[in-house]
Amino acid sequence: MKKLNVGMIGGGFMGKAHSMAYAAMPMFFWPAPAIPHRKTVVDINEQMAKDAAARYGFESYSSDWRRVVEDPGIDIIDIVTPNDSHAEIAIAAAKAGKHIICEKPLARTAAEAKLMYDAVKDAGVKHMVAFNYRRTPAILLAKKYIEEGAIGKILNFRGTYLQDWSADPQSPLSWRFRKDIAGSGALGDIATHVIDMARYLVGEINEVMGVAKTWIKERPVQSGGVDKLGTVKAGGDVKKEAVDVDDEVSTLLRFESGAVGSIEATRNAWGRNNYITFEIHGETGSISFNYERSDELKVCFASDPDDRRGFRTVYTGPAHPYGAALWPIPALGIGYGETKIIEAFDFISAIVNDTEVSPNFHDGYRIAEISDAILLSASNGKWERTGA
Amino acid sequence: MKKLNVGMIGGGFMGKAHSMAYAAMPMFFWPAPAIPHRKTVVDINEQMAKDAAARYGFESYSSDWRRVVEDPGIDIIDIVTPNDSHAEIAIAAAKAGKHIICEKPLARTAAEAKLMYDAVKDAGVKHMVAFNYRRTPAILLAKKYIEEGAIGKILNFRGTYLQDWSADPQSPLSWRFRKDIAGSGALGDIATHVIDMARYLVGEINEVMGVAKTWIKERPVQSGGVDKLGTVKAGGDVKKEAVDVDDEVSTLLRFESGAVGSIEATRNAWGRNNYITFEIHGETGSISFNYERSDELKVCFASDPDDRRGFRTVYTGPAHPYGAALWPIPALGIGYGETKIIEAFDFISAIVNDTEVSPNFHDGYRIAEISDAILLSASNGKWERTGA
Amino acid sequence: MKKLNVGMIGGGFMGKAHSMAYAAMPMFFWPAPAIPHRKTVVDINEQMAKDAAARYGFESYSSDWRRVVEDPGIDIIDIVTPNDSHAEIAIAAAKAGKHIICEKPLARTAAEAKLMYDAVKDAGVKHMVAFNYRRTPAILLAKKYIEEGAIGKILNFRGTYLQDWSADPQSPLSWRFRKDIAGSGALGDIATHVIDMARYLVGEINEVMGVAKTWIKERPVQSGGVDKLGTVKAGGDVKKEAVDVDDEVSTLLRFESGAVGSIEATRNAWGRNNYITFEIHGETGSISFNYERSDELKVCFASDPDDRRGFRTVYTGPAHPYGAALWPIPALGIGYGETKIIEAFDFISAIVNDTEVSPNFHDGYRIAEISDAILLSASNGKWERTGA
Amino acid sequence: MKKLNVGMIGGGFMGKAHSMAYAAMPMFFWPAPAIPHRKTVVDINEQMAKDAAARYGFESYSSDWRRVVEDPGIDIIDIVTPNDSHAEIAIAAAKAGKHIICEKPLARTAAEAKLMYDAVKDAGVKHMVAFNYRRTPAILLAKKYIEEGAIGKILNFRGTYLQDWSADPQSPLSWRFRKDIAGSGALGDIATHVIDMARYLVGEINEVMGVAKTWIKERPVQSGGVDKLGTVKAGGDVKKEAVDVDDEVSTLLRFESGAVGSIEATRNAWGRNNYITFEIHGETGSISFNYERSDELKVCFASDPDDRRGFRTVYTGPAHPYGAALWPIPALGIGYGETKIIEAFDFISAIVNDTEVSPNFHDGYRIAEISDAILLSASNGKWERTGA
């Protein structure tokens, strides 16, 4: 069986998720299109790189991502670093002819994303952006229903991504709150997942109207290199620095198809943890999803008789997309890991079969254009075209 | 015990709801501030007026609303007619010195609403608009939490009102789809309930951005005088006429307080029946409500310890606002009727105690201004001020 | 239109509910089979009787129930007193030729219930037991599905009735905790509602196995004549007396049809308010209900395709049993009141049309036999036959 | 870092789950107590064994489990075969001094389980039964609440395990429906998970009352060696054979502590997929869990004020047991895999630290005794002691 060597750049929680996906993918999808071999993991701190290799099952480690990117023994570069390094690494990897999977958002700005997209296009390598949530089986099922015409022409898409891990002003200043590293805040980090779902399910977004807020204007500075994601609260005497990105965005959307919609993303929603939701109204049915109950998709068909019409709560399983590869019965429990395993499968398959995979760098670039348009609209109060 | 004589103009489903409220109010709120006596009911068709009197327990009936409005034996005029007659009746009733409760929306336009508000103000009578949903005990509880500061400064309000009774294009052309009678569509008929809640809970709305759609552009003409509300589907050969009002609106909002928000209302949401929802994010907590489960309010307090924080599902009962007057334990079942019973109590109380009640005609006028601004924004694509 | 004069014996919260139903029934069901006229209300305390007449809209009042029972101007006797007086009043009323509706449980024991059933049978009057919850439209819809064969042969019924209004040991000693008045505790007061539903939906229950507990063994004595239903907590120095009835029962059931089942009822379920639930598994489908969300019925059909099978959440409305008489769209909000309005309609209809109504005194008697068998089983640890 | 070599006997879906857990455990729990090395996998069919090794990442494979059990290079024997081979393999492994993790139920009968327990006790090896569901973080959190006294003395435990993958009579005759292989049906396969939870959370079960049914009395014979778990429906002409185990059990329970309870398990619950639920009522609070929404635990505290008491929906995350090792925020998505990863961590930790782990073979034996008592009670209609 073919083996593809992976060089993974970065080793935080995303490194964990990707490593598990590489290890588990062939166990689920068998025969696998190829075995992703955990070859080399990179961290700028050599000791941490060594530790990551042991922990995540990589054969070797390095503190120099450029050497790994250029290593002829590497087939795939997996970028799981903060946003500000995506472009440099990806462009180098493309030039070196590597297939690339990059964490989301693709880049800090559309301009940066465009360079990355051009690089992979020129290089003819496979490229993917790790908007993993759309690979939740329930969302794949939503896509299937839509493609089958089960809810008819889509009229409206309403999405949210609500979190509270940083709703406390004492939660530390993660790099996710710094514009120079992250590009934007709730918009780039979480709203983009829902923008990805909207494009996947409803189609291209042409125009946007946005409101952006930074409710918590400063946060305690973190010590140490590891990003705390809000789980460690600082005491009162810790030095604070400004947050220069949004922590909430609200938008209205116009799709190419004529559908309209809205997306709201916030980090200030106490009680909402990873509340990625959408509701889609079509001419002959509706679909509703909430990632906090990720095994479920709710769907209503207008064609049901009046006395027995209502949202059906479908638990995904073997009868649904990718389900036969996952667990033998519905509701056994789809978690974050499974979305990453499916992502890895689709990416490896695209490499082996020389096909396109989605969302790729073009999608990532389009999402960056939409994000830029939202921020522009938020600053000037006007509807903005997204470039599509 | 004091008795207040009610003249009710109109006798559709709303007449039923109001009549039940008058009959039941003293049973729930005892001793009652006064007994609302069902004196005269009006329908332009005399036979239907007679029938309504028997059905709804009125002492007499009439086909001439002007006579009833001027009848010195009448204390209260209750307007439950379609929107286009609200202004004429209300202004006449105000001139005759009657206290007035009027179904929502107050009028077809802000201009019309302004005349009504001026009339009641000049006459010095009590006035109320029947946005009854805000009197759901769970919403009264939300108000209490907010006033107690339990969720802190409010950052965001997101509301929806989704229905499907007319999602089928064969559902008949109710007067609710005709601009000359209704003024607007989903906006005036349902979104205004959520605008009322937003103002009640978060405060005045200063600026709005709107998108309005008319997805179903024509509907079968109804025969007969009774409005079918979509329950009777027309056959294929029935004559159709144009719908000239919106059946979906999406908005972004800016509140006076600095909070932001959104409201979406649609009649094309298959599977949503009376899906009036809101979620409010505050600095120290969140509140979530869904009228389809109207006995419940969900609230999350930031101050709860990390290991036991989450939305609490509170079932309203005697420990909550107005609860002691309703049923002896929570979840016995609050329905539409109870919201109308509380509304009747508050209106009668205001008359007896000579106090203001809310929402009154000023609120109704403000909501009309906001609605007009939404439609203007939807047509010109710009943020519009609401006049506040 | 025919008028039937009601004499109501007792005037607590149940008096409120019944009075509202009499007032509202013709408003909902029109033309009404007859108008139930609130003629005389009885309380042993004359002042309270007078007060009840004013509050509940009765024409007259009395402190002597025997006079009212024998009053030739009375057509219907409505018994809303505590359980220990049901038999005496009902038997007298039957002898006087009155139609009778009696609050549940019918009596304290099967023996007592038998006397009542015999009396109404001998007198040839109409009789009904006010197990109102089964008239929740969602349960009527469950019955319709079952009768249509939509879930096939029934295999299992699992029901609960969980409350917490008296889970606090300081909640007062209502008459509901005294065997001489109530007969039994959670069993008679709440479990019987679920037994009624089980018989209505699945059929006769032949054998039972029971466990009964009295977790809270004494409670503070109440002062004053009004029953507090746990809403007023006593202080620490109040005299306590023994609870001599169960506050929790668990059962296993065998139905005549071959189906099996279980019912659990408790007053010690913190967080459950009026949690009347059942789930029914049939050969080709399932039904699930929770009264705390009483507008909804959940139903799953085996015949749905594998990729779109799941519980449908159906909100009851005009397309469902009795729905056309209630509110114009689903989820407008069915509350406790509506169950009583339907109950009143069915009772009045049975009188006018000379038909049987269910649950009647025979059902009440059968439920008492089942209850007695449960208590016997709980004491001897053996399966007991119910007499069926 | 220490390495422990695993020999895994069997390679169906459980082999997949265990293999993923071994690969992922150190990624999550780092530094890991030891690295579980996938050394040898066994299948009686050599080709399938070879395939399993490639798929699940084992270094070698074998068709002879005895050789692997006796291989001095193996530290751990992991038994993921059907129930009828558990005892023979486990006893041999114990004699060879291997630590053993065995899939549930431990054995077909208590007698068989006793032999296994005696064998591991005599050998002094570590032993564990893979009742993985209790390691769902939400259940670990329930345990924490109970141990902290947050809900007080427990009064009642009500559990269910409802499935529908074999509710269709055309679903094939898995070995799970054959007594000689499985021992019992829904009881051993699924009810035992809930019995395990009940013992874990509430304590030992002393007496049981049971009802057992076999609603579907015959099923189509499967061809081929792979167990289909109901996902492949047979056509009408396929040979059928008898099901000789229960497909539904209902029980009443008496705990050593004085608490009472019930468990219902069925394979005939259309619409329920992996509906493992429990509700626990304590003197000062309640806990409710549903595995179909496995990220959530619901808890109600009596000590909350009257006006804000209700079930809290807590999403498990870093603030909860084991959460810091899993994902950085709550509701990122706990799936079946995570329960197995925690299980592997606890088992490996017990080996390295020479501590006991639970549920072990003694627990497995006790659960088998309880299961036997339930079947006995179901056949004789009497309460049966469980041996405790």
PDB file of N, CA, C and O in Angstrom, chain A residues 141 144-145 148 150 298-299 301 304-315 319-320, chain C residues 141 144-145 148 150 298-299 301 304-315 319-320:
ATOM      1  N   LEU A 141     -24.757  15.213   5.176  1.00  0.00           N
ATOM      2  CA  LEU A 141     -26.120  14.773   4.896  1.00  0.00           C
ATOM      3  C   LEU A 141     -26.983  15.949   4.427  1.00  0.00           C
ATOM      4  O   LEU A 141     -27.799  15.806   3.505  1.00  0.00           O
ATOM      5  N   LYS A 144     -26.295  16.420   0.895  1.00  0.00           N
ATOM      6  CA  LYS A 144     -26.966  15.385   0.097  1.00  0.00           C
ATOM      7  C   LYS A 144     -28.446  15.734  -0.108  1.00  0.00           C
ATOM      8  O   LYS A 144     -28.956  15.645  -1.235  1.00  0.00           O
ATOM      9  N   TYR A 145     -29.123  16.114   0.951  1.00  0.00           N
ATOM     10  CA  TYR A 145     -30.529  16.495   0.816  1.00  0.00           C
ATOM     11  C   TYR A 145     -30.686  17.640  -0.198  1.00  0.00           C
ATOM     12  O   TYR A 145     -31.567  17.623  -1.042  1.00  0.00           O
ATOM     13  N   GLU A 148     -30.156  16.499  -3.714  1.00  0.00           N
ATOM     14  CA  GLU A 148     -31.280  15.697  -4.177  1.00  0.00           C
ATOM     15  C   GLU A 148     -32.530  16.548  -4.433  1.00  0.00           C
ATOM     16  O   GLU A 148     -33.553  16.018  -4.865  1.00  0.00           O
ATOM     17  N   ALA A 150     -34.288  17.919  -2.076  1.00  0.00           N
ATOM     18  CA  ALA A 150     -35.289  17.578  -1.063  1.00  0.00           C
ATOM     19  C   ALA A 150     -35.895  18.785  -0.380  1.00  0.00           C
ATOM     20  O   ALA A 150     -37.004  18.695   0.158  1.00  0.00           O
ATOM     21  N   LYS A 298     -31.556  18.018  11.607  1.00  0.00           N
ATOM     22  CA  LYS A 298     -33.009  18.153  11.599  1.00  0.00           C
ATOM     23  C   LYS A 298     -33.432  18.580  10.201  1.00  0.00           C
ATOM     24  O   LYS A 298     -32.835  19.487   9.628  1.00  0.00           O
ATOM     25  N   VAL A 299     -34.445  17.919   9.685  1.00  0.00           N
ATOM     26  CA  VAL A 299     -34.914  18.238   8.343  1.00  0.00           C
ATOM     27  C   VAL A 299     -36.438  18.152   8.309  1.00  0.00           C
ATOM     28  O   VAL A 299     -37.029  17.259   8.922  1.00  0.00           O
ATOM     29  N   PHE A 301     -39.739  18.213   5.617  1.00  0.00           N
ATOM     30  CA  PHE A 301     -40.136  18.124   4.215  1.00  0.00           C
ATOM     31  C   PHE A 301     -41.572  18.639   4.057  1.00  0.00           C
ATOM     32  O   PHE A 301     -42.502  18.111   4.679  1.00  0.00           O
ATOM     33  N   ASP A 304     -44.475  16.129   3.391  1.00  0.00           N
ATOM     34  CA  ASP A 304     -45.115  15.284   4.402  1.00  0.00           C
ATOM     35  C   ASP A 304     -46.570  15.727   4.587  1.00  0.00           C
ATOM     36  O   ASP A 304     -46.884  16.908   4.461  1.00  0.00           O
ATOM     37  N   PRO A 305     -47.444  14.782   4.923  1.00  0.00           N
ATOM     38  CA  PRO A 305     -48.856  15.147   5.113  1.00  0.00           C
ATOM     39  C   PRO A 305     -49.003  16.155   6.259  1.00  0.00           C
ATOM     40  O   PRO A 305     -48.209  16.154   7.202  1.00  0.00           O
ATOM     41  N   ASP A 306     -50.027  16.977   6.178  1.00  0.00           N
ATOM     42  CA  ASP A 306     -50.269  18.012   7.181  1.00  0.00           C
ATOM     43  C   ASP A 306     -50.284  17.471   8.607  1.00  0.00           C
ATOM     44  O   ASP A 306     -49.862  18.147   9.533  1.00  0.00           O
ATOM     45  N   ASP A 307     -50.783  16.280   8.790  1.00  0.00           N
ATOM     46  CA  ASP A 307     -50.947  15.794  10.163  1.00  0.00           C
ATOM     47  C   ASP A 307     -49.719  15.054  10.680  1.00  0.00           C
ATOM     48  O   ASP A 307     -49.737  14.501  11.774  1.00  0.00           O
ATOM     49  N   ARG A 308     -48.655  15.014   9.879  1.00  0.00           N
ATOM     50  CA  ARG A 308     -47.441  14.386  10.389  1.00  0.00           C
ATOM     51  C   ARG A 308     -46.185  15.067   9.854  1.00  0.00           C
ATOM     52  O   ARG A 308     -45.148  14.443   9.668  1.00  0.00           O
ATOM     53  N   ARG A 309     -46.301  16.369   9.673  1.00  0.00           N
ATOM     54  CA  ARG A 309     -45.141  17.135   9.225  1.00  0.00           C
ATOM     55  C   ARG A 309     -44.455  17.761  10.435  1.00  0.00           C
ATOM     56  O   ARG A 309     -45.113  18.231  11.358  1.00  0.00           O
ATOM     57  N   GLY A 310     -43.148  17.760  10.405  1.00  0.00           N
ATOM     58  CA  GLY A 310     -42.366  18.382  11.470  1.00  0.00           C
ATOM     59  C   GLY A 310     -40.910  18.058  11.236  1.00  0.00           C
ATOM     60  O   GLY A 310     -40.573  17.182  10.410  1.00  0.00           O
ATOM     61  N   PHE A 311     -40.044  18.742  11.917  1.00  0.00           N
ATOM     62  CA  PHE A 311     -38.624  18.448  11.765  1.00  0.00           C
ATOM     63  C   PHE A 311     -38.335  17.011  12.197  1.00  0.00           C
ATOM     64  O   PHE A 311     -38.735  16.597  13.280  1.00  0.00           O
ATOM     65  N   ARG A 312     -37.652  16.287  11.350  1.00  0.00           N
ATOM     66  CA  ARG A 312     -37.172  14.949  11.707  1.00  0.00           C
ATOM     67  C   ARG A 312     -35.765  15.091  12.281  1.00  0.00           C
ATOM     68  O   ARG A 312     -34.927  15.781  11.700  1.00  0.00           O
ATOM     69  N   THR A 313     -35.519  14.453  13.387  1.00  0.00           N
ATOM     70  CA  THR A 313     -34.185  14.441  13.968  1.00  0.00           C
ATOM     71  C   THR A 313     -33.485  13.162  13.501  1.00  0.00           C
ATOM     72  O   THR A 313     -33.777  12.080  13.984  1.00  0.00           O
ATOM     73  N   VAL A 314     -32.603  13.330  12.533  1.00  0.00           N
ATOM     74  CA  VAL A 314     -31.915  12.183  11.950  1.00  0.00           C
ATOM     75  C   VAL A 314     -30.532  12.065  12.594  1.00  0.00           C
ATOM     76  O   VAL A 314     -29.756  13.026  12.566  1.00  0.00           O
ATOM     77  N   TYR A 315     -30.261  10.937  13.191  1.00  0.00           N
ATOM     78  CA  TYR A 315     -28.918  10.678  13.727  1.00  0.00           C
ATOM     79  C   TYR A 315     -28.088  10.023  12.633  1.00  0.00           C
ATOM     80  O   TYR A 315     -28.492   9.017  12.068  1.00  0.00           O
ATOM     81  N   ALA A 319     -26.142   4.736   7.105  1.00  0.00           N
ATOM     82  CA  ALA A 319     -26.991   5.031   5.938  1.00  0.00           C
ATOM     83  C   ALA A 319     -26.710   6.408   5.362  1.00  0.00           C
ATOM     84  O   ALA A 319     -27.345   6.806   4.380  1.00  0.00           O
ATOM     85  N   HIS A 320     -25.769   7.134   5.957  1.00  0.00           N
ATOM     86  CA  HIS A 320     -25.529   8.517   5.552  1.00  0.00           C
ATOM     87  C   HIS A 320     -24.112   8.672   5.008  1.00  0.00           C
ATOM     88  O   HIS A 320     -23.287   7.775   5.144  1.00  0.00           O
TER      89      HIS A 320
ATOM     90  N   LEU C 141     -53.446  13.215  19.213  1.00  0.00           N
ATOM     91  CA  LEU C 141     -52.779  12.871  17.950  1.00  0.00           C
ATOM     92  C   LEU C 141     -52.080  11.513  18.057  1.00  0.00           C
ATOM     93  O   LEU C 141     -52.106  10.712  17.115  1.00  0.00           O
ATOM     94  N   LYS C 144     -54.616   8.985  17.500  1.00  0.00           N
ATOM     95  CA  LYS C 144     -54.956   8.904  16.073  1.00  0.00           C
ATOM     96  C   LYS C 144     -53.922   8.060  15.328  1.00  0.00           C
ATOM     97  O   LYS C 144     -54.262   7.174  14.538  1.00  0.00           O
ATOM     98  N   TYR C 145     -52.650   8.325  15.562  1.00  0.00           N
ATOM     99  CA  TYR C 145     -51.601   7.541  14.894  1.00  0.00           C
ATOM    100  C   TYR C 145     -51.774   6.054  15.212  1.00  0.00           C
ATOM    101  O   TYR C 145     -51.655   5.201  14.340  1.00  0.00           O
ATOM    102  N   GLU C 148     -54.684   4.543  13.465  1.00  0.00           N
ATOM    103  CA  GLU C 148     -54.413   4.391  12.034  1.00  0.00           C
ATOM    104  C   GLU C 148     -53.398   3.278  11.761  1.00  0.00           C
ATOM    105  O   GLU C 148     -53.086   3.001  10.609  1.00  0.00           O
ATOM    106  N   ALA C 150     -50.258   3.446  12.482  1.00  0.00           N
ATOM    107  CA  ALA C 150     -49.018   4.048  11.991  1.00  0.00           C
ATOM    108  C   ALA C 150     -47.765   3.546  12.706  1.00  0.00           C
ATOM    109  O   ALA C 150     -46.665   3.645  12.173  1.00  0.00           O
ATOM    110  N   LYS C 298     -43.676  13.694  19.293  1.00  0.00           N
ATOM    111  CA  LYS C 298     -42.600  13.136  18.491  1.00  0.00           C
ATOM    112  C   LYS C 298     -43.026  11.753  18.011  1.00  0.00           C
ATOM    113  O   LYS C 298     -43.536  10.955  18.786  1.00  0.00           O
ATOM    114  N   VAL C 299     -42.831  11.512  16.724  1.00  0.00           N
ATOM    115  CA  VAL C 299     -43.224  10.221  16.161  1.00  0.00           C
ATOM    116  C   VAL C 299     -42.181   9.783  15.136  1.00  0.00           C
ATOM    117  O   VAL C 299     -41.659  10.612  14.382  1.00  0.00           O
ATOM    118  N   PHE C 301     -41.484   6.849  12.150  1.00  0.00           N
ATOM    119  CA  PHE C 301     -42.088   5.813  11.319  1.00  0.00           C
ATOM    120  C   PHE C 301     -40.999   4.915  10.730  1.00  0.00           C
ATOM    121  O   PHE C 301     -40.103   5.404  10.030  1.00  0.00           O
ATOM    122  N   ASP C 304     -40.099   5.182   6.935  1.00  0.00           N
ATOM    123  CA  ASP C 304     -39.280   6.231   6.326  1.00  0.00           C
ATOM    124  C   ASP C 304     -37.981   5.625   5.796  1.00  0.00           C
ATOM    125  O   ASP C 304     -37.453   4.671   6.375  1.00  0.00           O
ATOM    126  N   PRO C 305     -37.453   6.188   4.711  1.00  0.00           N
ATOM    127  CA  PRO C 305     -36.192   5.647   4.167  1.00  0.00           C
ATOM    128  C   PRO C 305     -35.060   5.748   5.193  1.00  0.00           C
ATOM    129  O   PRO C 305     -35.052   6.647   6.038  1.00  0.00           O
ATOM    130  N   ASP C 306     -34.126   4.824   5.089  1.00  0.00           N
ATOM    131  CA  ASP C 306     -32.996   4.773   6.028  1.00  0.00           C
ATOM    132  C   ASP C 306     -32.288   6.112   6.182  1.00  0.00           C
ATOM    133  O   ASP C 306     -31.811   6.447   7.252  1.00  0.00           O
ATOM    134  N   ASP C 307     -32.175   6.862   5.104  1.00  0.00           N
ATOM    135  CA  ASP C 307     -31.374   8.079   5.176  1.00  0.00           C
ATOM    136  C   ASP C 307     -32.165   9.297   5.630  1.00  0.00           C
ATOM    137  O   ASP C 307     -31.625  10.403   5.652  1.00  0.00           O
ATOM    138  N   ARG C 308     -33.420   9.109   5.959  1.00  0.00           N
ATOM    139  CA  ARG C 308     -34.180  10.251   6.457  1.00  0.00           C
ATOM    140  C   ARG C 308     -35.194   9.824   7.515  1.00  0.00           C
ATOM    141  O   ARG C 308     -36.249  10.429   7.648  1.00  0.00           O
ATOM    142  N   ARG C 309     -34.821   8.815   8.275  1.00  0.00           N
ATOM    143  CA  ARG C 309     -35.677   8.360   9.361  1.00  0.00           C
ATOM    144  C   ARG C 309     -35.225   8.998  10.671  1.00  0.00           C
ATOM    145  O   ARG C 309     -34.029   9.120  10.923  1.00  0.00           O
ATOM    146  N   GLY C 310     -36.183   9.384  11.474  1.00  0.00           N
ATOM    147  CA  GLY C 310     -35.893   9.958  12.782  1.00  0.00           C
ATOM    148  C   GLY C 310     -37.189  10.472  13.368  1.00  0.00           C
ATOM    149  O   GLY C 310     -38.202  10.588  12.656  1.00  0.00           O
ATOM    150  N   PHE C 311     -37.176  10.756  14.637  1.00  0.00           N
ATOM    151  CA  PHE C 311     -38.385  11.293  15.264  1.00  0.00           C
ATOM    152  C   PHE C 311     -38.763  12.617  14.605  1.00  0.00           C
ATOM    153  O   PHE C 311     -37.919  13.513  14.460  1.00  0.00           O
ATOM    154  N   ARG C 312     -40.011  12.729  14.218  1.00  0.00           N
ATOM    155  CA  ARG C 312     -40.549  13.993  13.730  1.00  0.00           C
ATOM    156  C   ARG C 312     -41.155  14.737  14.917  1.00  0.00           C
ATOM    157  O   ARG C 312     -41.894  14.146  15.704  1.00  0.00           O
ATOM    158  N   THR C 313     -40.851  15.997  15.014  1.00  0.00           N
ATOM    159  CA  THR C 313     -41.454  16.823  16.055  1.00  0.00           C
ATOM    160  C   THR C 313     -42.638  17.548  15.439  1.00  0.00           C
ATOM    161  O   THR C 313     -42.464  18.498  14.684  1.00  0.00           O
ATOM    162  N   VAL C 314     -43.820  17.057  15.751  1.00  0.00           N
ATOM    163  CA  VAL C 314     -45.036  17.618  15.171  1.00  0.00           C
ATOM    164  C   VAL C 314     -45.670  18.568  16.189  1.00  0.00           C
ATOM    165  O   VAL C 314     -45.936  18.172  17.320  1.00  0.00           O
ATOM    166  N   TYR C 315     -45.864  19.816  15.795  1.00  0.00           N
ATOM    167  CA  TYR C 315     -46.577  20.758  16.645  1.00  0.00           C
ATOM    168  C   TYR C 315     -48.053  20.689  16.293  1.00  0.00           C
ATOM    169  O   TYR C 315     -48.419  20.825  15.129  1.00  0.00           O
ATOM    170  N   ALA C 319     -54.557  20.947  11.816  1.00  0.00           N
ATOM    171  CA  ALA C 319     -54.572  19.687  11.072  1.00  0.00           C
ATOM    172  C   ALA C 319     -54.701  18.475  11.987  1.00  0.00           C
ATOM    173  O   ALA C 319     -54.717  17.343  11.510  1.00  0.00           O
ATOM    174  N   HIS C 320     -54.768  18.703  13.274  1.00  0.00           N
ATOM    175  CA  HIS C 320     -54.763  17.594  14.230  1.00  0.00           C
ATOM    176  C   HIS C 320     -56.066  17.567  15.027  1.00  0.00           C
ATOM    177  O   HIS C 320     -56.857  18.509  14.957  1.00  0.00           O
TER     178      HIS C 320
END
